């Protein structure tokens, strides 16, 4: 058993922290929200130059095939910095899916530019009855002259306007076979509708009206595809648990600093037992959330039995802890923390965004209810 | 003992319902949804209409233009307004006017109360300062006696509504030599008095509040409410009324009912979220606490009718309501999933964005009007008689 990072892992973690505090300060996060924009690409390219986008990928595609704890350390730091990057969506989910499911030719073609920061991918797999009109069919592929045609609608696509391709889940007309295709958001027949979320600043609903696809835009098909998609989202959820723990720890530190500094009744508010208990509870939660995240990640990496349940525990524990820690920090900061120009609310929004990602909390609670 | 409304009260409810059915338009609701706390042109007209009906002063004595009805009737009225999504958190009427009735001089009551009823007078609260939040006894704004009046100098912060209110209700130090909370007084004066500067600051939900700078502001002695140096007591009474109002349960109940309805809509494969026992368990727990809050609100209204100022009860109501509002919004959003993140005006927004709005508002409810930590101290020390820490 070893519950700490190796010196090399710690070194990378420190480097990521330094980079993010320089390149992705809260002022950038706030500006992205105010202007509803995606991360400036030059910052993303610099992250690529440092080799960070290649961590999950095989060396044959230009990646470094790193261990998962190193990758998790990076993701934890992203969460700490209130992650303005598309790392979770573009690298962890889409890039990894491409490596899992793509043909050799597709991987050779798309993974190197992704690792170099030149190719932006975004997942478009979210469909639910509440977002559809009555009687509207699910997203469907049809065989057309010389290729495939895509029609349907997806919700909650991050940075869709900024992406080079969307990975879109669909079913084959007639057979109902599940498929995954790559579609350029600027292709003819694709419509982007901005959604206004209190969390992600750059979110879209994407409509597909008889969009023509070349054969090599079909990434994967087959009855096991939904299960493989779920597994991929599980993996992202496990890493995002580290991000949640990192974000929660940062917010707790902000609250601790403020509790030592702010004086009321002639003493620091951190000397009041009510404030101490609030922060003591937050600390216990954050510590256990962090442990749950890394246990899930290492279990998943080693493919141990019960890993899926560990992921569910990590997802629920860490994501809910992140939200609750933000609430506790708001309580400590009082009026100051509720102002637009103070930073705390940026993390509060991020916390809810992470919670809703990868299907949200309830599917994971249900998984645990079924497996107890 | 009787937990039911009387036939007269039920009849009054019907009268309000009919009036609201006749006068609340979608345009008004829309205006409220986008304008936040401050009433726009339709809201102002609507408030004037309520004033003409006498319904802004339902619980006030008749001699000041009120209807001399009970607090229970007043809470029926606000309940019905909330059910129509009309949330005017007007503390001038629900907290300050009630305090004036209890503590102001006869001349002040005659001067202010009828104008408040007509909607001519709206008062913002000038308690908090950069250095004085929970510890209000440490306010540094000074009011110095000069001739037959006072000269006020200092700074207030988070003064909500100062950019549209007509008056400010200000806590200032009048005796710097007395023990901290025995040297404070409360004043009311117009915001257009020379020397007052109002600057905007914005909250995380994008709503405006203000900083107010007071530079040698000259006000008459008649602006003081209550006796000199009893200001700390005056604001304690006002804050008790404020907490009763902040801790209203109707908005929470309405959000809860809308959430249940939303959960019952058929989803993919025809099953609804409500069919899931994991979801039901959370909804049932929320329901029980909404009921608890309803009962506590009934109790505080009843206490006011008995001529008392609810104290530990008011604090308990504020704590319960603010924490329940947060839990309902937070867990409700979790139940609905990603679409619950959408805000008012976005395509596909569920529950017209009320849950998302309430989620952003909830942190403030837990420290505004006196933080929940301070409320728990009040319950423990004033309510339960425990020694001070
Ligand atoms: C949107 C908004 C609108 C507002 N509107 C108004 C307004 O119109 N007029 C007005 O006057 N004010 C207004 N306020 C201010 C509000 O009332 C204060 O924020 C609140 O009273 C808390 O004060 P504070 O922010 O200075 O927090 P602090 O007093 O600094 O408290 C910080 C933390 O320390 C804790 N703490 C402090 N003292 C103790 C203690 N003795 N024991 C235990 N814990 C303690 C608190 O509970 C809290 O958790 C508004 C605030 C906001 C955000």
Coordinates of C-alpha atoms in Angstrom, one line a residue, chain B residues 46-383:
Chain B
X46 CA -49.2 46.4 -9.6
X47 CA -47.8 47.4 -6.1
X48 CA -49.8 50.7 -6.3
X49 CA -52.9 48.6 -7.1
X50 CA -52.3 46.5 -4.0
X51 CA -51.8 49.7 -2.0
X52 CA -55.2 51.0 -3.2
X53 CA -56.8 47.7 -2.0
X54 CA -55.1 48.3 1.4
X55 CA -53.3 45.0 1.0
X56 CA -49.9 46.2 1.7
X57 CA -50.9 46.9 5.3
X58 CA -53.1 44.0 6.0
X59 CA -51.7 43.5 9.5
X60 CA -51.3 47.1 10.3
X61 CA -53.5 49.1 12.7
X62 CA -56.4 50.9 11.0
X63 CA -55.3 54.3 12.3
X64 CA -52.2 54.2 10.0
X65 CA -54.2 53.2 6.9
X66 CA -53.9 49.4 7.6
X67 CA -56.6 46.9 7.6
X68 CA -56.2 45.8 11.2
X69 CA -56.3 42.2 10.2
X70 CA -54.1 39.4 11.7
X71 CA -50.6 38.3 10.7
X72 CA -52.2 35.0 9.7
X73 CA -54.2 37.0 7.1
X74 CA -51.1 38.8 6.0
X75 CA -49.3 35.6 5.5
X76 CA -52.2 34.2 3.6
X77 CA -51.8 37.2 1.3
X78 CA -48.1 36.7 0.7
X79 CA -48.7 33.0 0.2
X80 CA -51.1 33.7 -2.6
X81 CA -48.8 36.2 -4.2
X82 CA -45.9 33.7 -4.1
X83 CA -48.2 31.1 -5.7
X84 CA -48.5 33.5 -8.6
X85 CA -44.7 33.9 -8.8
X86 CA -45.0 37.4 -7.5
X87 CA -42.0 37.6 -5.2
X88 CA -41.6 41.2 -4.0
X89 CA -39.3 40.9 -1.0
X90 CA -40.3 44.3 0.2
X91 CA -38.7 44.7 3.6
X92 CA -40.0 48.2 3.9
X93 CA -43.5 46.8 4.4
X94 CA -42.8 43.5 6.1
X95 CA -40.0 44.5 8.5
X96 CA -39.4 48.3 8.8
X97 CA -43.1 49.3 8.8
X98 CA -43.8 46.7 11.5
X99 CA -40.9 48.1 13.5
X100 CA -42.1 51.7 13.1
X101 CA -45.5 50.6 14.4
X102 CA -43.8 49.2 17.5
X103 CA -41.2 51.8 18.1
X104 CA -41.6 55.1 16.2
X105 CA -43.2 58.3 17.6
X106 CA -46.8 59.1 16.8
X107 CA -45.6 61.9 14.4
X108 CA -43.2 59.5 12.6
X109 CA -45.9 56.9 12.2
X110 CA -48.3 59.4 10.7
X111 CA -45.5 60.7 8.4
X112 CA -44.2 57.4 7.1
X113 CA -46.8 54.7 7.3
X114 CA -49.4 56.1 4.9
X115 CA -46.7 57.0 2.4
X116 CA -45.3 53.4 2.6
X117 CA -48.8 52.1 1.9
X118 CA -49.2 54.3 -1.2
X119 CA -45.9 52.9 -2.4
X120 CA -44.3 56.4 -2.3
X121 CA -41.7 55.5 0.2
X122 CA -39.3 52.6 -0.2
X123 CA -36.5 52.3 2.4
X124 CA -33.2 50.5 2.0
X125 CA -31.3 49.0 4.9
X126 CA -28.0 50.6 5.9
X127 CA -26.6 48.2 8.6
X128 CA -23.6 46.5 7.1
X129 CA -20.2 48.2 6.7
X130 CA -16.9 46.8 5.5
X131 CA -15.8 46.2 9.1
X132 CA -19.2 45.4 10.6
X133 CA -21.2 42.4 9.3
X134 CA -22.2 40.0 11.9
X135 CA -20.8 42.3 14.5
X136 CA -23.2 45.2 13.9
X137 CA -22.4 46.7 17.3
X138 CA -19.0 47.7 15.7
X139 CA -20.4 50.1 13.1
X140 CA -18.1 53.0 12.5
X141 CA -20.5 55.4 10.7
X142 CA -20.9 58.4 13.0
X143 CA -23.8 60.7 13.6
X144 CA -22.6 63.8 15.5
X145 CA -25.1 66.1 17.2
X146 CA -24.9 69.6 15.7
X147 CA -27.4 72.2 16.5
X148 CA -30.9 70.7 16.1
X149 CA -29.8 67.9 13.9
X150 CA -27.0 65.3 13.2
X151 CA -24.1 65.2 10.8
X152 CA -23.5 61.7 9.4
X153 CA -20.2 60.4 8.0
X154 CA -19.2 56.9 7.1
X155 CA -19.6 54.0 4.7
X156 CA -22.1 51.3 4.2
X157 CA -21.9 48.2 2.0
X158 CA -24.3 45.7 0.4
X159 CA -27.0 48.4 0.7
X160 CA -29.6 46.6 -1.5
X161 CA -32.0 48.9 -3.3
X162 CA -30.1 52.1 -2.5
X163 CA -30.2 53.0 -6.2
X164 CA -34.0 53.0 -6.4
X165 CA -35.2 53.4 -2.8
X166 CA -36.3 56.8 -1.6
X167 CA -34.9 56.6 1.9
X168 CA -32.3 54.8 4.0
X169 CA -32.7 53.2 7.4
X170 CA -29.3 53.8 8.9
X171 CA -27.5 52.4 11.9
X172 CA -24.9 54.9 13.2
X173 CA -22.8 55.6 16.3
X174 CA -24.2 58.5 18.3
X175 CA -22.2 58.0 21.5
X176 CA -18.6 56.9 20.9
X177 CA -17.9 56.8 24.7
X178 CA -20.7 54.4 25.6
X179 CA -20.2 50.6 25.6
X180 CA -20.4 49.4 21.9
X181 CA -24.0 48.5 21.6
X182 CA -25.3 51.3 23.9
X183 CA -24.0 54.1 21.6
X184 CA -25.9 53.4 18.5
X185 CA -29.0 55.0 16.9
X186 CA -31.3 54.4 13.9
X187 CA -32.2 57.1 11.5
X188 CA -34.5 57.4 8.5
X189 CA -33.7 60.0 5.8
X190 CA -34.1 60.6 2.1
X191 CA -31.3 59.3 -0.1
X192 CA -31.2 62.5 -2.1
X193 CA -29.9 64.4 1.0
X194 CA -26.6 66.2 0.0
X195 CA -23.5 64.2 0.8
X196 CA -24.9 60.7 0.0
X197 CA -23.2 58.8 -2.9
X198 CA -24.4 55.4 -4.1
X199 CA -22.1 53.1 -6.1
X200 CA -23.0 49.8 -7.7
X201 CA -21.5 46.4 -6.8
X202 CA -22.8 43.2 -8.4
X203 CA -23.6 39.8 -6.9
X204 CA -22.6 36.4 -8.3
X205 CA -26.1 36.1 -9.8
X206 CA -25.6 39.4 -11.6
X207 CA -27.9 41.5 -9.4
X208 CA -27.0 45.0 -8.3
X209 CA -26.5 46.0 -4.7
X210 CA -24.5 49.1 -3.5
X211 CA -21.9 50.8 -1.5
X212 CA -23.2 54.0 0.1
X213 CA -20.8 56.8 1.1
X214 CA -21.9 59.4 3.6
X215 CA -19.9 62.6 3.7
X216 CA -21.1 65.2 6.2
X217 CA -24.8 64.4 5.6
X218 CA -27.0 66.8 7.6
X219 CA -30.2 65.4 8.9
X220 CA -32.8 66.7 11.4
X221 CA -33.1 65.2 14.9
X222 CA -36.6 64.1 13.9
X223 CA -35.0 61.5 11.6
X224 CA -34.1 59.4 14.7
X225 CA -36.3 56.3 15.4
X226 CA -36.7 55.6 19.1
X227 CA -34.7 57.2 21.8
X228 CA -31.0 58.1 21.3
X229 CA -28.6 55.2 21.7
X230 CA -31.3 52.5 21.6
X231 CA -30.5 51.7 18.0
X232 CA -29.2 48.2 18.7
X233 CA -32.5 47.3 20.2
X234 CA -34.4 48.8 17.3
X235 CA -32.6 46.8 14.7
X236 CA -32.9 43.6 16.8
X237 CA -36.7 44.0 16.5
X238 CA -36.5 44.9 12.8
X239 CA -34.2 41.9 12.1
X240 CA -36.7 39.5 13.9
X241 CA -39.4 40.7 11.5
X242 CA -37.0 40.5 8.6
X243 CA -36.2 36.8 9.4
X244 CA -39.8 35.9 9.6
X245 CA -40.2 37.3 6.1
X246 CA -37.0 35.9 4.7
X247 CA -38.0 32.5 6.1
X248 CA -41.2 32.4 4.1
X249 CA -42.1 28.9 3.0
X250 CA -44.3 29.4 0.0
X251 CA -41.6 29.9 -2.5
X252 CA -39.9 26.7 -1.3
X253 CA -43.2 24.8 -1.4
X254 CA -43.9 26.0 -4.9
X255 CA -40.5 25.0 -6.1
X256 CA -40.9 21.6 -4.4
X257 CA -44.3 21.0 -6.0
X258 CA -42.9 22.1 -9.4
X259 CA -40.0 19.7 -8.9
X260 CA -42.4 16.8 -8.1
X261 CA -44.5 17.6 -11.2
X262 CA -41.3 17.7 -13.3
X263 CA -40.2 14.3 -11.9
X264 CA -43.6 12.8 -12.9
X265 CA -43.2 13.7 -16.6
X266 CA -42.6 10.6 -18.6
X267 CA -38.9 10.3 -19.7
X268 CA -37.1 7.9 -22.0
X269 CA -38.8 4.5 -22.2
X270 CA -41.9 6.0 -20.7
X271 CA -40.8 5.7 -17.1
X272 CA -40.6 8.9 -15.1
X273 CA -37.9 10.0 -12.6
X274 CA -40.6 9.6 -10.0
X275 CA -40.7 5.8 -10.6
X276 CA -37.3 5.5 -9.2
X277 CA -37.2 4.7 -5.4
X278 CA -33.9 6.5 -5.0
X279 CA -35.6 9.6 -6.2
X280 CA -38.7 9.1 -4.2
X281 CA -36.7 8.8 -1.0
X282 CA -35.1 12.2 -1.5
X283 CA -38.5 13.8 -2.4
X284 CA -40.2 12.4 0.6
X285 CA -37.4 13.7 2.9
X286 CA -37.8 17.2 1.3
X287 CA -41.5 17.1 1.7
X288 CA -41.3 16.4 5.4
X289 CA -39.0 19.4 5.9
X290 CA -41.3 21.6 3.8
X291 CA -44.1 20.6 6.2
X292 CA -41.9 21.4 9.2
X293 CA -41.2 24.9 7.8
X294 CA -44.9 25.5 7.0
X295 CA -45.8 24.8 10.6
X296 CA -43.0 27.0 12.0
X297 CA -44.1 29.8 9.7
X298 CA -47.7 29.4 11.0
X299 CA -46.4 29.5 14.6
X300 CA -44.4 32.8 14.0
X301 CA -47.4 34.5 12.4
X302 CA -49.6 33.4 15.3
X303 CA -47.0 34.7 17.8
X304 CA -47.1 38.1 16.1
X305 CA -50.9 38.0 16.4
X306 CA -50.5 37.4 20.1
X307 CA -48.5 40.7 20.2
X308 CA -45.2 39.1 20.6
X309 CA -42.0 39.5 18.5
X310 CA -40.9 36.0 17.5
X311 CA -37.3 35.6 18.5
X312 CA -35.9 32.1 18.8
X313 CA -38.7 31.0 16.5
X314 CA -37.8 33.7 13.9
X315 CA -34.2 32.6 14.0
X316 CA -35.1 28.9 13.7
X317 CA -37.4 29.7 10.8
X318 CA -34.7 31.6 9.0
X319 CA -32.2 28.7 9.5
X320 CA -34.6 26.0 8.5
X321 CA -35.9 27.9 5.4
X322 CA -32.5 28.9 4.1
X323 CA -31.0 25.5 4.5
X324 CA -34.0 23.8 3.1
X325 CA -34.0 26.1 0.1
X326 CA -30.4 25.2 -0.6
X327 CA -31.0 21.5 -0.2
X328 CA -34.1 21.5 -2.3
X329 CA -32.4 23.4 -5.1
X330 CA -29.2 21.3 -4.9
X331 CA -30.8 17.9 -4.6
X332 CA -33.6 18.9 -7.0
X333 CA -31.0 19.8 -9.7
X334 CA -29.2 16.5 -9.1
X335 CA -32.5 14.6 -9.6
X336 CA -33.3 16.4 -12.9
X337 CA -29.7 16.1 -14.2
X338 CA -27.8 18.3 -16.6
X339 CA -30.8 20.3 -17.9
X340 CA -31.3 21.7 -14.4
X341 CA -28.2 23.8 -15.0
X342 CA -30.0 25.8 -17.6
X343 CA -31.1 29.3 -16.7
X344 CA -34.2 31.3 -17.4
X345 CA -34.5 32.1 -21.1
X346 CA -32.4 29.1 -22.3
X347 CA -34.0 26.5 -24.6
X348 CA -35.2 23.4 -22.6
X349 CA -35.0 25.2 -19.2
X350 CA -37.0 23.1 -16.7
X351 CA -39.2 24.8 -14.1
X352 CA -38.6 28.1 -15.9
X353 CA -35.2 28.2 -14.3
X354 CA -36.6 28.7 -10.8
X355 CA -34.5 25.9 -9.4
X356 CA -31.3 27.1 -10.9
X357 CA -32.1 30.7 -9.7
X358 CA -32.8 29.4 -6.2
X359 CA -29.6 27.5 -6.2
X360 CA -27.6 30.6 -6.9
X361 CA -29.5 32.6 -4.4
X362 CA -29.3 30.0 -1.6
X363 CA -25.8 30.8 -0.3
X364 CA -27.0 34.3 0.4
X365 CA -30.0 33.2 2.3
X366 CA -27.8 31.4 4.7
X367 CA -25.8 34.5 5.7
X368 CA -28.1 37.4 4.8
X369 CA -30.4 38.8 7.5
X370 CA -27.9 37.6 10.1
X371 CA -25.8 34.5 9.4
X372 CA -27.1 31.1 10.4
X373 CA -24.2 30.7 12.9
X374 CA -25.4 33.8 14.7
X375 CA -29.0 32.6 14.5
X376 CA -28.0 29.3 16.2
X377 CA -26.3 31.4 18.9
X378 CA -29.6 33.3 19.4
X379 CA -31.6 30.1 19.6
X380 CA -29.2 28.6 22.1
X381 CA -28.7 31.7 24.2
X382 CA -31.9 33.7 24.1
X383 CA -34.2 30.7 23.3

